[in-house]
mmCIF file of N, CA, C and O in Angstrom:
data_model
loop_
_atom_site.group_PDB
_atom_site.id
_atom_site.type_symbol
_atom_site.label_atom_id
_atom_site.label_comp_id
_atom_site.label_asym_id
_atom_site.label_seq_id
_atom_site.Cartn_x
_atom_site.Cartn_y
_atom_site.Cartn_z
ATOM 1 N N GLY T 1 0.700 -1.154 0.043
ATOM 2 C CA GLY T 1 0.160 0.055 -0.193
ATOM 3 C C GLY T 1 0.820 1.163 0.222
ATOM 4 O O GLY T 1 1.988 1.155 0.047
ATOM 5 N N PHE T 2 0.279 2.224 -0.188
ATOM 6 C CA PHE T 2 1.038 3.396 -0.142
ATOM 7 C C PHE T 2 1.035 4.323 1.409
ATOM 8 O O PHE T 2 -0.055 3.846 1.964
ATOM 9 N N SER T 3 2.210 4.993 1.582
ATOM 10 C CA SER T 3 2.264 5.572 3.019
ATOM 11 C C SER T 3 2.179 7.190 2.642
ATOM 12 O O SER T 3 1.801 7.873 3.642
ATOM 13 N N THR T 4 2.198 7.595 1.372
ATOM 14 C CA THR T 4 2.238 9.042 1.097
ATOM 15 C C THR T 4 1.209 9.177 -0.278
ATOM 16 O O THR T 4 1.687 8.283 -1.034
ATOM 17 N N VAL T 5 0.706 9.976 -0.054
ATOM 18 C CA VAL T 5 -0.160 10.581 -1.543
ATOM 19 C C VAL T 5 0.010 12.063 -1.578
ATOM 20 O O VAL T 5 0.329 12.797 -0.733
ATOM 21 N N ALA T 6 -0.073 12.252 -3.084
ATOM 22 C CA ALA T 6 -0.211 13.924 -3.171
ATOM 23 C C ALA T 6 -1.382 14.164 -3.770
ATOM 24 O O ALA T 6 -2.025 13.854 -4.629
ATOM 25 N N ILE T 7 -2.086 15.525 -3.680
ATOM 26 C CA ILE T 7 -3.304 16.249 -4.234
ATOM 27 C C ILE T 7 -2.505 17.087 -5.106
ATOM 28 O O ILE T 7 -1.617 17.818 -4.684
ATOM 29 N N ASN T 8 -2.777 16.942 -6.503
ATOM 30 C CA ASN T 8 -2.322 17.627 -7.346
ATOM 31 C C ASN T 8 -3.106 18.926 -7.722
ATOM 32 O O ASN T 8 -4.404 18.791 -8.044
ATOM 33 N N TYR T 9 -2.569 20.039 -8.061
ATOM 34 C CA TYR T 9 -3.089 21.434 -8.256
ATOM 35 C C TYR T 9 -2.409 21.963 -9.537
ATOM 36 O O TYR T 9 -1.193 21.700 -9.776
ATOM 37 N N VAL T 10 -3.238 22.212 -10.667
ATOM 38 C CA VAL T 10 -2.768 22.451 -12.133
ATOM 39 C C VAL T 10 -2.781 24.100 -12.287
ATOM 40 O O VAL T 10 -3.587 24.743 -11.747
ATOM 41 N N PHE T 11 -1.612 24.669 -12.527
ATOM 42 C CA PHE T 11 -1.618 25.963 -13.030
ATOM 43 C C PHE T 11 -1.168 26.404 -14.265
ATOM 44 O O PHE T 11 -0.100 26.121 -14.410
ATOM 45 N N GLU T 12 -1.612 27.074 -14.975
ATOM 46 C CA GLU T 12 -1.200 27.248 -16.509
ATOM 47 C C GLU T 12 -1.391 28.889 -16.682
ATOM 48 O O GLU T 12 -2.485 29.375 -17.148
ATOM 49 N N PRO T 13 -0.043 29.641 -16.518
ATOM 50 C CA PRO T 13 -0.146 30.855 -16.687
ATOM 51 C C PRO T 13 -0.325 31.174 -18.033
ATOM 52 O O PRO T 13 0.140 30.714 -18.999
ATOM 53 N N LYS T 14 -1.240 32.375 -18.268
ATOM 54 C CA LYS T 14 -1.156 33.158 -19.524
ATOM 55 C C LYS T 14 -0.526 34.390 -19.808
ATOM 56 O O LYS T 14 -0.333 34.930 -18.593
ATOM 57 N N ALA T 15 -0.016 34.653 -21.010
ATOM 58 C CA ALA T 15 0.537 35.912 -21.274
ATOM 59 C C ALA T 15 0.087 37.059 -20.859
ATOM 60 O O ALA T 15 -1.190 37.061 -21.267
ATOM 61 N N LYS T 16 0.704 38.155 -20.312
ATOM 62 C CA LYS T 16 0.013 39.347 -20.379
ATOM 63 C C LYS T 16 -1.196 39.221 -19.294
ATOM 64 O O LYS T 16 -2.112 40.279 -19.184
ATOM 65 N N LYS T 17 -1.335 38.292 -18.528
ATOM 66 C CA LYS T 17 -2.538 38.297 -17.484
ATOM 67 C C LYS T 17 -1.895 37.826 -16.132
ATOM 68 O O LYS T 17 -1.336 36.770 -16.000
ATOM 69 N N LYS T 18 -2.341 38.636 -15.095
ATOM 70 C CA LYS T 18 -1.913 38.144 -13.835
ATOM 71 C C LYS T 18 -2.765 37.278 -13.264
ATOM 72 O O LYS T 18 -4.249 37.457 -13.173
ATOM 73 N N GLN T 19 -2.356 35.955 -12.969
ATOM 74 C CA GLN T 19 -3.373 35.108 -12.431
ATOM 75 C C GLN T 19 -2.895 34.733 -11.229
ATOM 76 O O GLN T 19 -1.727 34.831 -10.742
ATOM 77 N N GLU T 20 -3.765 34.269 -10.366
ATOM 78 C CA GLU T 20 -3.462 33.701 -9.091
ATOM 79 C C GLU T 20 -3.197 32.090 -8.870
ATOM 80 O O GLU T 20 -4.017 31.542 -9.556
ATOM 81 N N ILE T 21 -2.182 32.015 -8.151
ATOM 82 C CA ILE T 21 -1.878 30.626 -8.026
ATOM 83 C C ILE T 21 -2.675 29.805 -7.197
ATOM 84 O O ILE T 21 -3.282 30.372 -6.018
ATOM 85 N N PRO T 22 -3.365 28.738 -7.380
ATOM 86 C CA PRO T 22 -4.181 28.234 -6.607
ATOM 87 C C PRO T 22 -3.456 27.957 -5.136
ATOM 88 O O PRO T 22 -2.437 27.513 -4.927
ATOM 89 N N ALA T 23 -4.443 28.106 -4.202
ATOM 90 C CA ALA T 23 -3.528 27.870 -2.850
ATOM 91 C C ALA T 23 -4.262 26.420 -2.514
ATOM 92 O O ALA T 23 -5.415 25.948 -2.977
ATOM 93 N N PRO T 24 -3.491 25.556 -1.899
ATOM 94 C CA PRO T 24 -3.625 24.342 -1.357
ATOM 95 C C PRO T 24 -4.932 24.250 -0.394
ATOM 96 O O PRO T 24 -4.909 24.967 0.568
ATOM 97 N N THR T 25 -5.837 23.249 -0.481
ATOM 98 C CA THR T 25 -6.905 23.136 0.367
ATOM 99 C C THR T 25 -6.370 22.320 1.677
ATOM 100 O O THR T 25 -5.779 21.261 1.416
ATOM 101 N N PRO T 26 -6.619 23.007 2.617
ATOM 102 C CA PRO T 26 -6.251 22.393 4.007
ATOM 103 C C PRO T 26 -6.574 20.667 3.768
ATOM 104 O O PRO T 26 -7.850 20.535 3.798
ATOM 105 N N ILE T 27 -5.865 19.965 4.464
ATOM 106 C CA ILE T 27 -6.653 18.424 4.486
ATOM 107 C C ILE T 27 -7.752 18.082 5.178
ATOM 108 O O ILE T 27 -8.456 17.349 4.781
ATOM 109 N N ASN T 28 -7.751 18.702 6.364
ATOM 110 C CA ASN T 28 -8.767 18.648 7.267
ATOM 111 C C ASN T 28 -10.014 19.147 6.846
ATOM 112 O O ASN T 28 -11.241 18.734 7.370
ATOM 113 N N GLU T 29 -9.929 20.078 5.611
ATOM 114 C CA GLU T 29 -11.426 20.417 4.760
ATOM 115 C C GLU T 29 -11.700 19.390 3.963
ATOM 116 O O GLU T 29 -12.739 19.308 3.448
ATOM 117 N N LEU T 30 -10.930 18.482 3.363
ATOM 118 C CA LEU T 30 -11.190 17.568 2.484
ATOM 119 C C LEU T 30 -11.872 16.308 3.179
ATOM 120 O O LEU T 30 -12.564 15.529 2.470
ATOM 121 N N ILE T 31 -11.116 15.899 4.261
ATOM 122 C CA ILE T 31 -11.305 14.424 4.890
ATOM 123 C C ILE T 31 -11.369 14.667 6.494
ATOM 124 O O ILE T 31 -10.280 15.489 6.858
ATOM 125 N N ASP T 32 -12.117 14.167 6.956
ATOM 126 C CA ASP T 32 -12.405 14.408 8.393
ATOM 127 C C ASP T 32 -11.212 13.449 9.438
ATOM 128 O O ASP T 32 -10.494 13.952 9.915
ATOM 129 N N GLN T 33 -10.893 12.345 8.644
ATOM 130 C CA GLN T 33 -9.665 11.286 9.531
ATOM 131 C C GLN T 33 -8.940 10.668 8.426
ATOM 132 O O GLN T 33 -9.720 10.063 7.466
ATOM 133 N N LEU T 34 -7.750 10.985 8.588
ATOM 134 C CA LEU T 34 -6.960 10.334 7.490
ATOM 135 C C LEU T 34 -6.830 9.048 7.713
ATOM 136 O O LEU T 34 -6.576 8.334 8.813
ATOM 137 N N PRO T 35 -6.806 7.842 6.832
ATOM 138 C CA PRO T 35 -6.656 6.397 7.036
ATOM 139 C C PRO T 35 -5.232 6.044 7.496
ATOM 140 O O PRO T 35 -4.489 6.703 7.242
ATOM 141 N N VAL T 36 -5.501 4.751 8.154
ATOM 142 C CA VAL T 36 -4.019 4.575 8.800
ATOM 143 C C VAL T 36 -3.478 3.617 7.794
ATOM 144 O O VAL T 36 -3.924 2.854 7.067
ATOM 145 N N VAL T 37 -2.130 3.723 7.794
ATOM 146 C CA VAL T 37 -1.278 2.906 6.698
ATOM 147 C C VAL T 37 -1.330 1.553 7.172
ATOM 148 O O VAL T 37 -0.850 1.144 8.356
ATOM 149 N N GLN T 38 -1.549 0.615 6.413
ATOM 150 C CA GLN T 38 -1.724 -0.774 6.690
ATOM 151 C C GLN T 38 -0.471 -1.311 7.086
ATOM 152 O O GLN T 38 0.804 -1.154 6.468
ATOM 153 N N GLY T 39 -0.316 -1.855 8.169
ATOM 154 C CA GLY T 39 0.755 -2.471 8.719
ATOM 155 C C GLY T 39 1.533 -1.418 9.626
ATOM 156 O O GLY T 39 2.834 -1.781 10.086
ATOM 157 N N ARG T 40 1.178 -0.341 9.729
ATOM 158 C CA ARG T 40 1.755 0.619 10.733
ATOM 159 C C ARG T 40 0.950 1.289 11.252
ATOM 160 O O ARG T 40 -0.651 1.307 11.221
ATOM 161 N N SER T 41 1.054 2.040 12.576
ATOM 162 C CA SER T 41 -0.045 2.849 13.378
ATOM 163 C C SER T 41 -0.081 4.197 13.008
ATOM 164 O O SER T 41 -0.200 5.014 13.974
ATOM 165 N N ARG T 42 0.448 4.777 11.947
ATOM 166 C CA ARG T 42 0.360 6.082 11.675
ATOM 167 C C ARG T 42 -0.581 6.431 10.603
ATOM 168 O O ARG T 42 -0.726 5.482 9.615
ATOM 169 N N PRO T 43 -1.069 7.559 10.380
ATOM 170 C CA PRO T 43 -1.928 8.009 9.298
ATOM 171 C C PRO T 43 -1.062 8.222 7.953
ATOM 172 O O PRO T 43 -0.012 8.505 8.039
ATOM 173 N N ILE T 44 -1.845 8.048 6.847
ATOM 174 C CA ILE T 44 -1.125 8.429 5.717
ATOM 175 C C ILE T 44 -0.785 9.735 5.427
ATOM 176 O O ILE T 44 -1.400 10.752 6.193
ATOM 177 N N ARG T 45 0.213 10.046 4.823
ATOM 178 C CA ARG T 45 0.985 11.507 4.787
ATOM 179 C C ARG T 45 0.426 11.973 3.383
ATOM 180 O O ARG T 45 0.445 11.298 2.398
ATOM 181 N N VAL T 46 -0.403 13.116 3.421
ATOM 182 C CA VAL T 46 -0.869 13.851 2.292
ATOM 183 C C VAL T 46 0.019 15.063 2.174
ATOM 184 O O VAL T 46 0.144 15.927 2.746
ATOM 185 N N LEU T 47 0.586 15.036 0.641
ATOM 186 C CA LEU T 47 1.319 16.281 0.279
ATOM 187 C C LEU T 47 0.546 16.872 -0.841
ATOM 188 O O LEU T 47 -0.334 16.580 -1.461
ATOM 189 N N ASN T 48 0.801 18.341 -0.884
ATOM 190 C CA ASN T 48 0.091 19.171 -1.848
ATOM 191 C C ASN T 48 1.305 19.392 -2.888
ATOM 192 O O ASN T 48 2.348 19.789 -2.776
ATOM 193 N N ARG T 49 0.926 19.089 -4.147
ATOM 194 C CA ARG T 49 1.662 19.301 -5.448
ATOM 195 C C ARG T 49 1.210 20.368 -6.415
ATOM 196 O O ARG T 49 0.103 20.201 -6.645
ATOM 197 N N LEU T 50 1.972 21.190 -7.013
ATOM 198 C CA LEU T 50 1.325 22.027 -7.868
ATOM 199 C C LEU T 50 2.334 21.722 -9.256
ATOM 200 O O LEU T 50 3.422 21.618 -9.471
ATOM 201 N N THR T 51 1.271 21.439 -10.498
ATOM 202 C CA THR T 51 2.054 21.387 -11.655
ATOM 203 C C THR T 51 1.634 22.635 -12.548
ATOM 204 O O THR T 51 0.480 23.516 -12.479
ATOM 205 N N VAL T 52 2.743 23.111 -12.824
ATOM 206 C CA VAL T 52 3.030 24.338 -13.581
ATOM 207 C C VAL T 52 3.074 23.983 -15.208
ATOM 208 O O VAL T 52 4.043 23.598 -15.442
ATOM 209 N N VAL T 53 2.079 24.345 -15.882
ATOM 210 C CA VAL T 53 2.239 24.229 -17.350
ATOM 211 C C VAL T 53 2.624 25.481 -18.275
ATOM 212 O O VAL T 53 2.152 26.297 -17.777
ATOM 213 N N MET T 54 3.896 25.210 -18.514
ATOM 214 C CA MET T 54 4.679 26.672 -19.099
ATOM 215 C C MET T 54 4.745 26.398 -20.356
ATOM 216 O O MET T 54 5.290 25.534 -21.198
ATOM 217 N N SER T 55 4.240 27.466 -21.219
ATOM 218 C CA SER T 55 4.726 27.912 -22.458
ATOM 219 C C SER T 55 5.764 28.804 -22.769
ATOM 220 O O SER T 55 6.345 28.883 -23.894
ATOM 221 N N ASP T 56 5.952 29.559 -21.864
ATOM 222 C CA ASP T 56 7.180 30.658 -21.761
ATOM 223 C C ASP T 56 7.648 30.629 -20.477
ATOM 224 O O ASP T 56 6.791 30.855 -19.347
ATOM 225 N N SER T 57 9.091 30.589 -20.265
ATOM 226 C CA SER T 57 9.571 30.783 -18.978
ATOM 227 C C SER T 57 9.448 32.074 -18.461
ATOM 228 O O SER T 57 9.506 31.980 -17.032
ATOM 229 N N SER T 58 9.236 33.128 -19.253
ATOM 230 C CA SER T 58 8.938 34.568 -18.525
ATOM 231 C C SER T 58 7.681 35.015 -17.822
ATOM 232 O O SER T 58 7.615 35.716 -17.352
ATOM 233 N N HIS T 59 6.826 33.897 -18.019
ATOM 234 C CA HIS T 59 5.515 34.116 -17.401
ATOM 235 C C HIS T 59 5.480 33.413 -15.910
ATOM 236 O O HIS T 59 4.361 33.915 -15.293
ATOM 237 N N VAL T 60 6.408 32.979 -15.435
ATOM 238 C CA VAL T 60 6.253 32.357 -14.055
ATOM 239 C C VAL T 60 8.063 32.538 -13.433
ATOM 240 O O VAL T 60 8.885 32.546 -13.986
ATOM 241 N N ARG T 61 7.580 33.001 -12.125
ATOM 242 C CA ARG T 61 8.907 33.129 -11.447
ATOM 243 C C ARG T 61 8.621 32.027 -10.150
ATOM 244 O O ARG T 61 7.894 32.181 -9.314
ATOM 245 N N LEU T 62 9.410 30.903 -10.268
ATOM 246 C CA LEU T 62 9.126 29.817 -9.337
ATOM 247 C C LEU T 62 9.672 29.889 -7.993
ATOM 248 O O LEU T 62 9.471 29.163 -7.089
ATOM 249 N N ASN T 63 10.397 31.240 -7.720
ATOM 250 C CA ASN T 63 10.804 31.198 -6.243
ATOM 251 C C ASN T 63 9.974 32.348 -5.493
ATOM 252 O O ASN T 63 10.211 32.653 -4.445
ATOM 253 N N THR T 64 8.788 32.561 -5.878
ATOM 254 C CA THR T 64 7.943 33.258 -5.025
ATOM 255 C C THR T 64 7.063 32.474 -4.093
ATOM 256 O O THR T 64 7.079 31.391 -3.906
ATOM 257 N N PRO T 65 6.728 33.489 -2.915
ATOM 258 C CA PRO T 65 6.189 32.713 -1.815
ATOM 259 C C PRO T 65 5.096 31.980 -2.137
ATOM 260 O O PRO T 65 4.415 30.772 -1.386
ATOM 261 N N GLU T 66 4.178 32.281 -3.234
ATOM 262 C CA GLU T 66 2.947 31.564 -3.546
ATOM 263 C C GLU T 66 3.251 29.926 -3.943
ATOM 264 O O GLU T 66 2.568 28.815 -3.478
ATOM 265 N N PHE T 67 4.386 29.701 -4.519
ATOM 266 C CA PHE T 67 4.928 28.367 -4.636
ATOM 267 C C PHE T 67 5.500 27.442 -3.350
ATOM 268 O O PHE T 67 5.493 26.442 -3.544
ATOM 269 N N GLN T 68 5.938 28.222 -2.436
ATOM 270 C CA GLN T 68 6.405 27.708 -1.457
ATOM 271 C C GLN T 68 5.199 27.127 -0.484
ATOM 272 O O GLN T 68 5.586 26.283 0.377
ATOM 273 N N ARG T 69 3.932 27.275 -0.586
ATOM 274 C CA ARG T 69 2.850 26.730 0.024
ATOM 275 C C ARG T 69 2.795 25.140 -0.329
ATOM 276 O O ARG T 69 1.952 24.255 0.356
ATOM 277 N N PHE T 70 3.311 24.869 -1.529
ATOM 278 C CA PHE T 70 3.367 23.413 -1.940
ATOM 279 C C PHE T 70 4.660 22.563 -1.494
ATOM 280 O O PHE T 70 5.529 22.970 -1.338
ATOM 281 N N ASP T 71 4.268 21.086 -1.288
ATOM 282 C CA ASP T 71 5.363 20.344 -0.924
ATOM 283 C C ASP T 71 6.102 19.918 -2.085
ATOM 284 O O ASP T 71 7.338 19.750 -1.736
ATOM 285 N N LEU T 72 5.629 19.692 -3.315
ATOM 286 C CA LEU T 72 6.015 19.486 -4.671
ATOM 287 C C LEU T 72 5.692 20.398 -5.575
ATOM 288 O O LEU T 72 4.590 20.703 -5.835
ATOM 289 N N LEU T 73 6.655 20.564 -6.356
ATOM 290 C CA LEU T 73 6.610 21.568 -7.537
ATOM 291 C C LEU T 73 6.948 20.724 -8.753
ATOM 292 O O LEU T 73 8.243 20.382 -8.935
ATOM 293 N N ALA T 74 5.864 20.810 -9.786
ATOM 294 C CA ALA T 74 6.368 19.872 -11.015
ATOM 295 C C ALA T 74 6.084 21.080 -12.118
ATOM 296 O O ALA T 74 5.243 21.963 -12.083
ATOM 297 N N VAL T 75 6.963 21.197 -13.177
ATOM 298 C CA VAL T 75 6.778 21.830 -14.228
ATOM 299 C C VAL T 75 6.557 21.113 -15.430
ATOM 300 O O VAL T 75 7.401 20.128 -15.749
ATOM 301 N N GLN T 76 5.755 21.162 -16.280
ATOM 302 C CA GLN T 76 5.227 20.537 -17.596
ATOM 303 C C GLN T 76 5.436 21.550 -18.525
ATOM 304 O O GLN T 76 4.535 22.488 -19.018
ATOM 305 N N PRO T 77 6.467 21.508 -19.473
ATOM 306 C CA PRO T 77 6.885 22.487 -20.509
ATOM 307 C C PRO T 77 6.106 21.741 -21.787
ATOM 308 O O PRO T 77 5.560 20.710 -21.730
ATOM 309 N N THR T 78 5.704 22.956 -22.445
ATOM 310 C CA THR T 78 4.895 22.719 -23.456
ATOM 311 C C THR T 78 5.410 22.888 -24.882
ATOM 312 O O THR T 78 4.995 22.670 -26.135
ATOM 313 N N THR T 79 6.863 23.241 -24.925
ATOM 314 C CA THR T 79 7.688 23.354 -26.286
ATOM 315 C C THR T 79 8.991 22.521 -25.864
ATOM 316 O O THR T 79 9.625 22.436 -24.773
ATOM 317 N N GLU T 80 9.600 22.372 -26.800
ATOM 318 C CA GLU T 80 11.065 21.394 -26.703
ATOM 319 C C GLU T 80 11.801 22.358 -26.259
ATOM 320 O O GLU T 80 12.776 21.854 -25.354
ATOM 321 N N LYS T 81 11.710 23.654 -26.452
ATOM 322 C CA LYS T 81 12.751 24.471 -25.924
ATOM 323 C C LYS T 81 12.706 24.719 -24.590
ATOM 324 O O LYS T 81 13.736 24.860 -23.661
ATOM 325 N N LEU T 82 11.419 24.855 -23.923
ATOM 326 C CA LEU T 82 11.319 24.664 -22.547
ATOM 327 C C LEU T 82 11.718 23.517 -21.764
ATOM 328 O O LEU T 82 12.251 23.436 -20.631
ATOM 329 N N PHE T 83 11.781 22.361 -22.639
ATOM 330 C CA PHE T 83 12.137 21.049 -21.940
ATOM 331 C C PHE T 83 13.383 20.947 -21.732
ATOM 332 O O PHE T 83 14.115 20.496 -20.778
ATOM 333 N N HIS T 84 14.393 21.817 -22.383
ATOM 334 C CA HIS T 84 15.696 21.816 -22.372
ATOM 335 C C HIS T 84 16.527 22.892 -21.211
ATOM 336 O O HIS T 84 17.599 22.984 -21.294
ATOM 337 N N VAL T 85 15.332 23.833 -20.803
ATOM 338 C CA VAL T 85 15.971 24.937 -19.933
ATOM 339 C C VAL T 85 16.447 24.284 -18.555
ATOM 340 O O VAL T 85 15.835 23.389 -18.032
#
């Protein structure tokens, strides 16, 4: 079984538009009680992951405090050029 799972949020910034990065929802608002990991006496660990879909690297500054609210940060490049950055 799993001892850790992640809730994924997706952010796709658009050029020339200031967009708000989604805030992760506190886990206690999603579920009352976390399930216990099978074979262990502790609850499952839930992480918050943000996937940033990028078409231009100038649209996003990954070191801003809004990104630091997430445990994991993934970048999904939409062009070959961004894939190699």
